[in-house]
mmCIF file of C-alpha atoms in Angstrom:
data_model
loop_
_atom_site.group_PDB
_atom_site.id
_atom_site.type_symbol
_atom_site.label_atom_id
_atom_site.label_comp_id
_atom_site.label_asym_id
_atom_site.label_seq_id
_atom_site.Cartn_x
_atom_site.Cartn_y
_atom_site.Cartn_z
ATOM 1 C CA MET A 1 15.368 7.321 38.636
ATOM 2 C CA LYS A 2 14.553 9.056 35.346
ATOM 3 C CA SER A 3 16.305 6.441 33.194
ATOM 4 C CA SER A 4 14.259 3.601 34.725
ATOM 5 C CA LEU A 5 11.051 5.397 33.664
ATOM 6 C CA VAL A 6 12.246 6.000 30.107
ATOM 7 C CA ILE A 7 12.783 2.332 29.208
ATOM 8 C CA PRO A 8 9.232 1.134 30.080
ATOM 9 C CA PHE A 9 7.764 4.171 28.299
ATOM 10 C CA LEU A 10 9.739 3.433 25.112
ATOM 11 C CA PHE A 11 8.713 -0.224 25.339
ATOM 12 C CA LEU A 12 5.035 0.771 25.508
ATOM 13 C CA ILE A 13 5.412 3.056 22.473
ATOM 14 C CA SER A 14 7.013 0.261 20.455
ATOM 15 C CA LEU A 15 4.235 -2.155 21.421
ATOM 16 C CA ASN A 16 1.643 0.331 20.189
ATOM 17 C CA VAL A 17 3.316 0.663 16.798
ATOM 18 C CA LEU A 18 4.626 -2.889 16.339
ATOM 19 C CA GLY A 19 1.726 -4.773 17.942
ATOM 20 C CA GLN A 20 -0.076 -5.518 14.671
ATOM 21 C CA GLU A 21 -1.609 -8.893 14.115
ATOM 22 C CA MET A 22 -0.338 -10.730 11.055
ATOM 23 C CA GLY A 23 -2.592 -13.053 9.097
ATOM 24 C CA LYS A 24 -3.296 -14.555 5.703
ATOM 25 C CA MET A 25 -6.143 -14.434 3.208
ATOM 26 C CA THR A 26 -6.812 -16.520 0.127
ATOM 27 C CA ASP A 27 -8.176 -14.914 -3.017
ATOM 28 C CA PRO A 28 -11.013 -17.281 -4.041
ATOM 29 C CA ARG A 29 -10.654 -16.249 -7.695
ATOM 30 C CA ASP A 30 -7.226 -17.826 -8.206
ATOM 31 C CA GLY A 31 -6.269 -19.403 -4.858
ATOM 32 C CA LYS A 32 -3.349 -17.027 -4.295
ATOM 33 C CA ILE A 33 -2.500 -16.517 -0.623
ATOM 34 C CA TYR A 34 -1.684 -13.017 0.635
ATOM 35 C CA ASN A 35 -0.163 -11.909 3.902
ATOM 36 C CA THR A 36 -2.288 -9.423 5.827
ATOM 37 C CA VAL A 37 -1.697 -7.069 8.720
ATOM 38 C CA ASP A 38 -4.300 -5.729 11.131
ATOM 39 C CA LEU A 39 -3.109 -2.183 11.776
ATOM 40 C CA LYS A 40 -4.153 -0.266 14.864
ATOM 41 C CA ILE A 41 -4.734 3.174 13.368
ATOM 42 C CA THR A 42 -4.645 6.294 15.501
ATOM 43 C CA LEU A 43 -7.417 8.786 14.749
ATOM 44 C CA GLU A 44 -7.799 12.335 15.984
ATOM 45 C CA GLY A 45 -8.607 12.655 19.689
ATOM 46 C CA GLY A 46 -6.839 9.444 20.727
ATOM 47 C CA ILE A 47 -9.365 7.122 19.068
ATOM 48 C CA TYR A 48 -8.139 3.847 17.548
ATOM 49 C CA VAL A 49 -9.605 1.749 14.745
ATOM 50 C CA HIS A 50 -8.393 -1.421 13.083
ATOM 51 C CA ARG A 51 -7.799 -1.680 9.347
ATOM 52 C CA ILE A 52 -6.748 -4.954 7.765
ATOM 53 C CA TRP A 53 -4.403 -4.337 4.820
ATOM 54 C CA MET A 54 -2.865 -6.782 2.382
ATOM 55 C CA ALA A 55 0.835 -6.975 3.173
ATOM 56 C CA ASP A 56 1.604 -8.048 -0.414
ATOM 57 C CA ASN A 57 0.973 -6.348 -3.742
ATOM 58 C CA LEU A 58 -2.082 -7.718 -5.503
ATOM 59 C CA ALA A 59 -1.202 -10.252 -8.206
ATOM 60 C CA PHE A 60 -4.642 -11.126 -9.601
ATOM 61 C CA LYS A 61 -4.532 -11.375 -13.396
ATOM 62 C CA SER A 62 -7.286 -9.097 -14.672
ATOM 63 C CA ASN A 63 -8.101 -8.179 -18.279
ATOM 64 C CA SER A 64 -5.769 -5.182 -18.495
ATOM 65 C CA SER A 65 -3.135 -5.896 -15.834
ATOM 66 C CA VAL A 66 0.491 -6.406 -16.821
ATOM 67 C CA CYS A 67 3.772 -7.640 -15.439
ATOM 68 C CA TYR A 68 6.684 -5.201 -15.282
ATOM 69 C CA LYS A 69 8.363 -5.326 -18.729
ATOM 70 C CA ASP A 70 5.853 -8.088 -19.581
ATOM 71 C CA GLU A 71 8.037 -10.590 -17.712
ATOM 72 C CA PRO A 72 6.104 -13.061 -15.473
ATOM 73 C CA ALA A 73 9.008 -13.278 -13.005
ATOM 74 C CA TYR A 74 8.310 -9.645 -12.053
ATOM 75 C CA CYS A 75 4.660 -10.499 -11.297
ATOM 76 C CA ASP A 76 5.841 -13.288 -8.998
ATOM 77 C CA ALA A 77 8.145 -10.903 -7.121
ATOM 78 C CA PHE A 78 6.202 -7.600 -7.211
ATOM 79 C CA GLY A 79 2.577 -8.387 -8.066
ATOM 80 C CA ARG A 80 0.786 -7.119 -11.160
ATOM 81 C CA LEU A 81 0.460 -3.531 -12.398
ATOM 82 C CA TYR A 82 -2.995 -2.070 -13.131
ATOM 83 C CA ASN A 83 -4.296 0.958 -14.996
ATOM 84 C CA TRP A 84 -6.912 3.208 -13.345
ATOM 85 C CA ALA A 85 -9.953 1.645 -15.061
ATOM 86 C CA ASP A 86 -8.849 -1.898 -14.221
ATOM 87 C CA VAL A 87 -7.913 -1.251 -10.580
ATOM 88 C CA GLN A 88 -11.427 -0.067 -9.699
ATOM 89 C CA ASN A 89 -12.816 -3.609 -9.415
ATOM 90 C CA VAL A 90 -9.723 -5.769 -9.029
ATOM 91 C CA CYS A 91 -9.721 -6.428 -5.257
ATOM 92 C CA PRO A 92 -11.348 -9.693 -4.114
ATOM 93 C CA GLU A 93 -14.868 -9.735 -2.695
ATOM 94 C CA GLY A 94 -14.892 -8.256 0.814
ATOM 95 C CA TRP A 95 -11.878 -6.048 0.014
ATOM 96 C CA HIS A 96 -11.466 -2.681 -1.722
ATOM 97 C CA LEU A 97 -8.766 -0.520 -3.276
ATOM 98 C CA ALA A 98 -7.135 1.464 -0.465
ATOM 99 C CA LYS A 99 -8.898 4.822 -0.104
ATOM 100 C CA ALA A 100 -7.088 8.150 0.211
ATOM 101 C CA LYS A 101 -8.521 8.428 3.733
ATOM 102 C CA GLU A 102 -7.021 5.041 4.683
ATOM 103 C CA TRP A 103 -3.623 5.935 3.240
ATOM 104 C CA ASN A 104 -3.669 9.196 5.214
ATOM 105 C CA GLU A 105 -4.707 7.453 8.452
ATOM 106 C CA MET A 106 -1.873 4.973 8.073
ATOM 107 C CA ILE A 107 0.725 7.571 7.056
ATOM 108 C CA ASN A 108 -0.189 9.716 10.077
ATOM 109 C CA THR A 109 -0.030 6.706 12.416
ATOM 110 C CA PHE A 110 3.551 6.049 11.272
ATOM 111 C CA GLY A 111 4.844 9.590 11.664
ATOM 112 C CA GLY A 112 3.473 11.632 8.743
ATOM 113 C CA ILE A 113 4.429 12.096 5.111
ATOM 114 C CA TYR A 114 8.069 12.980 5.772
ATOM 115 C CA THR A 115 8.978 9.851 7.741
ATOM 116 C CA ALA A 116 6.295 7.155 7.269
ATOM 117 C CA GLY A 117 8.023 5.661 4.233
ATOM 118 C CA LYS A 118 10.576 3.974 6.491
ATOM 119 C CA ALA A 119 7.802 2.148 8.372
ATOM 120 C CA LEU A 120 5.977 1.187 5.160
ATOM 121 C CA LYS A 121 8.949 -0.288 3.283
ATOM 122 C CA LYS A 122 10.011 -3.924 3.412
ATOM 123 C CA GLU A 123 10.843 -4.954 6.991
ATOM 124 C CA GLY A 124 9.516 -1.613 8.315
ATOM 125 C CA ALA A 125 7.558 -1.196 11.550
ATOM 126 C CA SER A 126 4.159 -1.344 9.796
ATOM 127 C CA ASN A 127 4.749 -4.910 8.491
ATOM 128 C CA LEU A 128 3.183 -3.787 5.180
ATOM 129 C CA ASN A 129 6.404 -4.571 3.280
ATOM 130 C CA MET A 130 5.720 -2.196 0.404
ATOM 131 C CA ILE A 131 8.091 -3.397 -2.264
ATOM 132 C CA MET A 132 9.484 -1.257 -5.046
ATOM 133 C CA GLY A 133 7.495 -2.601 -8.014
ATOM 134 C CA GLY A 134 8.109 0.391 -10.280
ATOM 135 C CA PHE A 135 5.427 1.461 -12.752
ATOM 136 C CA GLY A 136 4.440 1.256 -16.387
ATOM 137 C CA GLU A 137 3.183 3.725 -18.955
ATOM 138 C CA ALA A 138 0.823 3.096 -21.839
ATOM 139 C CA GLY A 139 2.787 1.638 -24.724
ATOM 140 C CA SER A 140 4.838 -0.818 -22.625
ATOM 141 C CA SER A 141 7.373 1.632 -21.192
ATOM 142 C CA PHE A 142 8.418 0.562 -17.676
ATOM 143 C CA SER A 143 10.748 2.046 -15.085
ATOM 144 C CA ASP A 144 11.858 2.269 -11.452
ATOM 145 C CA VAL A 145 11.553 -1.364 -10.356
ATOM 146 C CA GLY A 146 13.590 -1.663 -7.168
ATOM 147 C CA LYS A 147 13.510 2.143 -6.816
ATOM 148 C CA SER A 148 9.884 3.157 -6.210
ATOM 149 C CA ALA A 149 6.615 1.700 -4.950
ATOM 150 C CA ASN A 150 3.583 3.278 -6.624
ATOM 151 C CA PHE A 151 0.042 2.480 -5.518
ATOM 152 C CA TRP A 152 -3.313 3.618 -6.827
ATOM 153 C CA SER A 153 -5.443 5.361 -4.219
ATOM 154 C CA GLN A 154 -9.223 5.391 -4.346
ATOM 155 C CA GLY A 155 -9.990 9.086 -4.351
ATOM 156 C CA GLU A 156 -11.156 11.949 -6.526
ATOM 157 C CA PRO A 157 -9.823 11.539 -10.060
ATOM 158 C CA GLU A 158 -9.383 14.440 -12.440
ATOM 159 C CA ARG A 159 -10.298 14.184 -16.111
ATOM 160 C CA TYR A 160 -7.062 12.453 -17.160
ATOM 161 C CA THR A 161 -5.351 11.756 -13.844
ATOM 162 C CA ALA A 162 -6.046 9.826 -10.659
ATOM 163 C CA PRO A 163 -4.544 9.710 -7.139
ATOM 164 C CA MET A 164 -1.478 7.668 -6.346
ATOM 165 C CA VAL A 165 0.759 7.129 -3.312
ATOM 166 C CA SER A 166 4.480 6.752 -3.994
ATOM 167 C CA ILE A 167 7.477 5.718 -1.879
ATOM 168 C CA ASN A 168 11.067 5.931 -3.082
ATOM 169 C CA SER A 169 13.679 3.448 -1.878
ATOM 170 C CA ALA A 170 16.175 6.268 -1.215
ATOM 171 C CA HIS A 171 13.841 8.419 0.930
ATOM 172 C CA ASN A 172 11.410 8.065 3.821
ATOM 173 C CA GLU A 173 8.909 10.575 2.443
ATOM 174 C CA VAL A 174 5.528 9.408 1.131
ATOM 175 C CA ALA A 175 4.232 11.379 -1.862
ATOM 176 C CA GLU A 176 0.562 11.711 -2.726
ATOM 177 C CA VAL A 177 0.192 12.818 -6.336
ATOM 178 C CA GLN A 178 -2.057 12.660 -9.396
ATOM 179 C CA ILE A 179 -0.835 10.554 -12.321
ATOM 180 C CA ARG A 180 -2.220 9.669 -15.747
ATOM 181 C CA LYS A 181 -4.996 7.079 -15.623
ATOM 182 C CA THR A 182 -3.282 5.138 -18.422
ATOM 183 C CA ASN A 183 -0.234 4.438 -16.217
ATOM 184 C CA TYR A 184 0.196 1.064 -14.532
ATOM 185 C CA ASN A 185 0.735 0.957 -10.766
ATOM 186 C CA SER A 186 0.591 -1.578 -7.965
ATOM 187 C CA CYS A 187 -2.487 -2.208 -5.862
ATOM 188 C CA ARG A 188 -2.990 -2.739 -2.128
ATOM 189 C CA CYS A 189 -6.418 -3.840 -0.925
ATOM 190 C CA VAL A 190 -8.049 -3.185 2.459
ATOM 191 C CA ALA A 191 -10.695 -5.416 4.047
ATOM 192 C CA ASN A 192 -14.173 -3.895 4.061
ATOM 193 C CA TYR A 193 -15.305 -2.662 7.474
#
C-alpha cells in the first residue's frame, strides 16, 4: 500500500520542478533568437511566482563586450562576456540583468546553494542550460571555458567589485561572490514583471 502512494507523490514533485514552459524571444537590436524558460519559483510560505529567464547566455555585441580569447567561435557557443559597466544596460528592452533576489529565489527553488548547480547546468531540471563560458580579466587574460559559468548579478557593488554567481562543472554548489568590475562575465537576462 505504501509503495503505491510513493510513486504518485514523486511524480507530482517532478511535475512541480520540471513543469516549466519553454519559449523563445527575439532581440530586436540584432535579430538573435534566445530560448526562454518560464520558471515557477517557490517563495516563502508556499507562494509561487513566475519568472521568465533567458535559457541562453546573452550574445549582444555591445561597445565593451568580448568573445572568450577574442575568438568569435566562442561567442557563437557561449555568448559574449561583459564587464560590470557594460552589463548594466545590455539586456534588451523589457528585460533586465538578473537581480541577486532572482538568483536566490531560483537557487532556493532548486534545492539551495549546495545542490542547485546540478539543476542549473546544461540539461539540468531547470532547463536554464547554464553553459561553462569561463571569464576574462582586463588585459585579455581568459580562463575556465568549459569549467565554470560566471554570471553578473544585479546587486550592491562595492567600490571595485560587484556581485557574481558562479557554477563549476565539477560541483553542484552555486557560489555567490564579489569580483572585480573590470572582469568579463556572462549575462543572463530576466523579463521585466
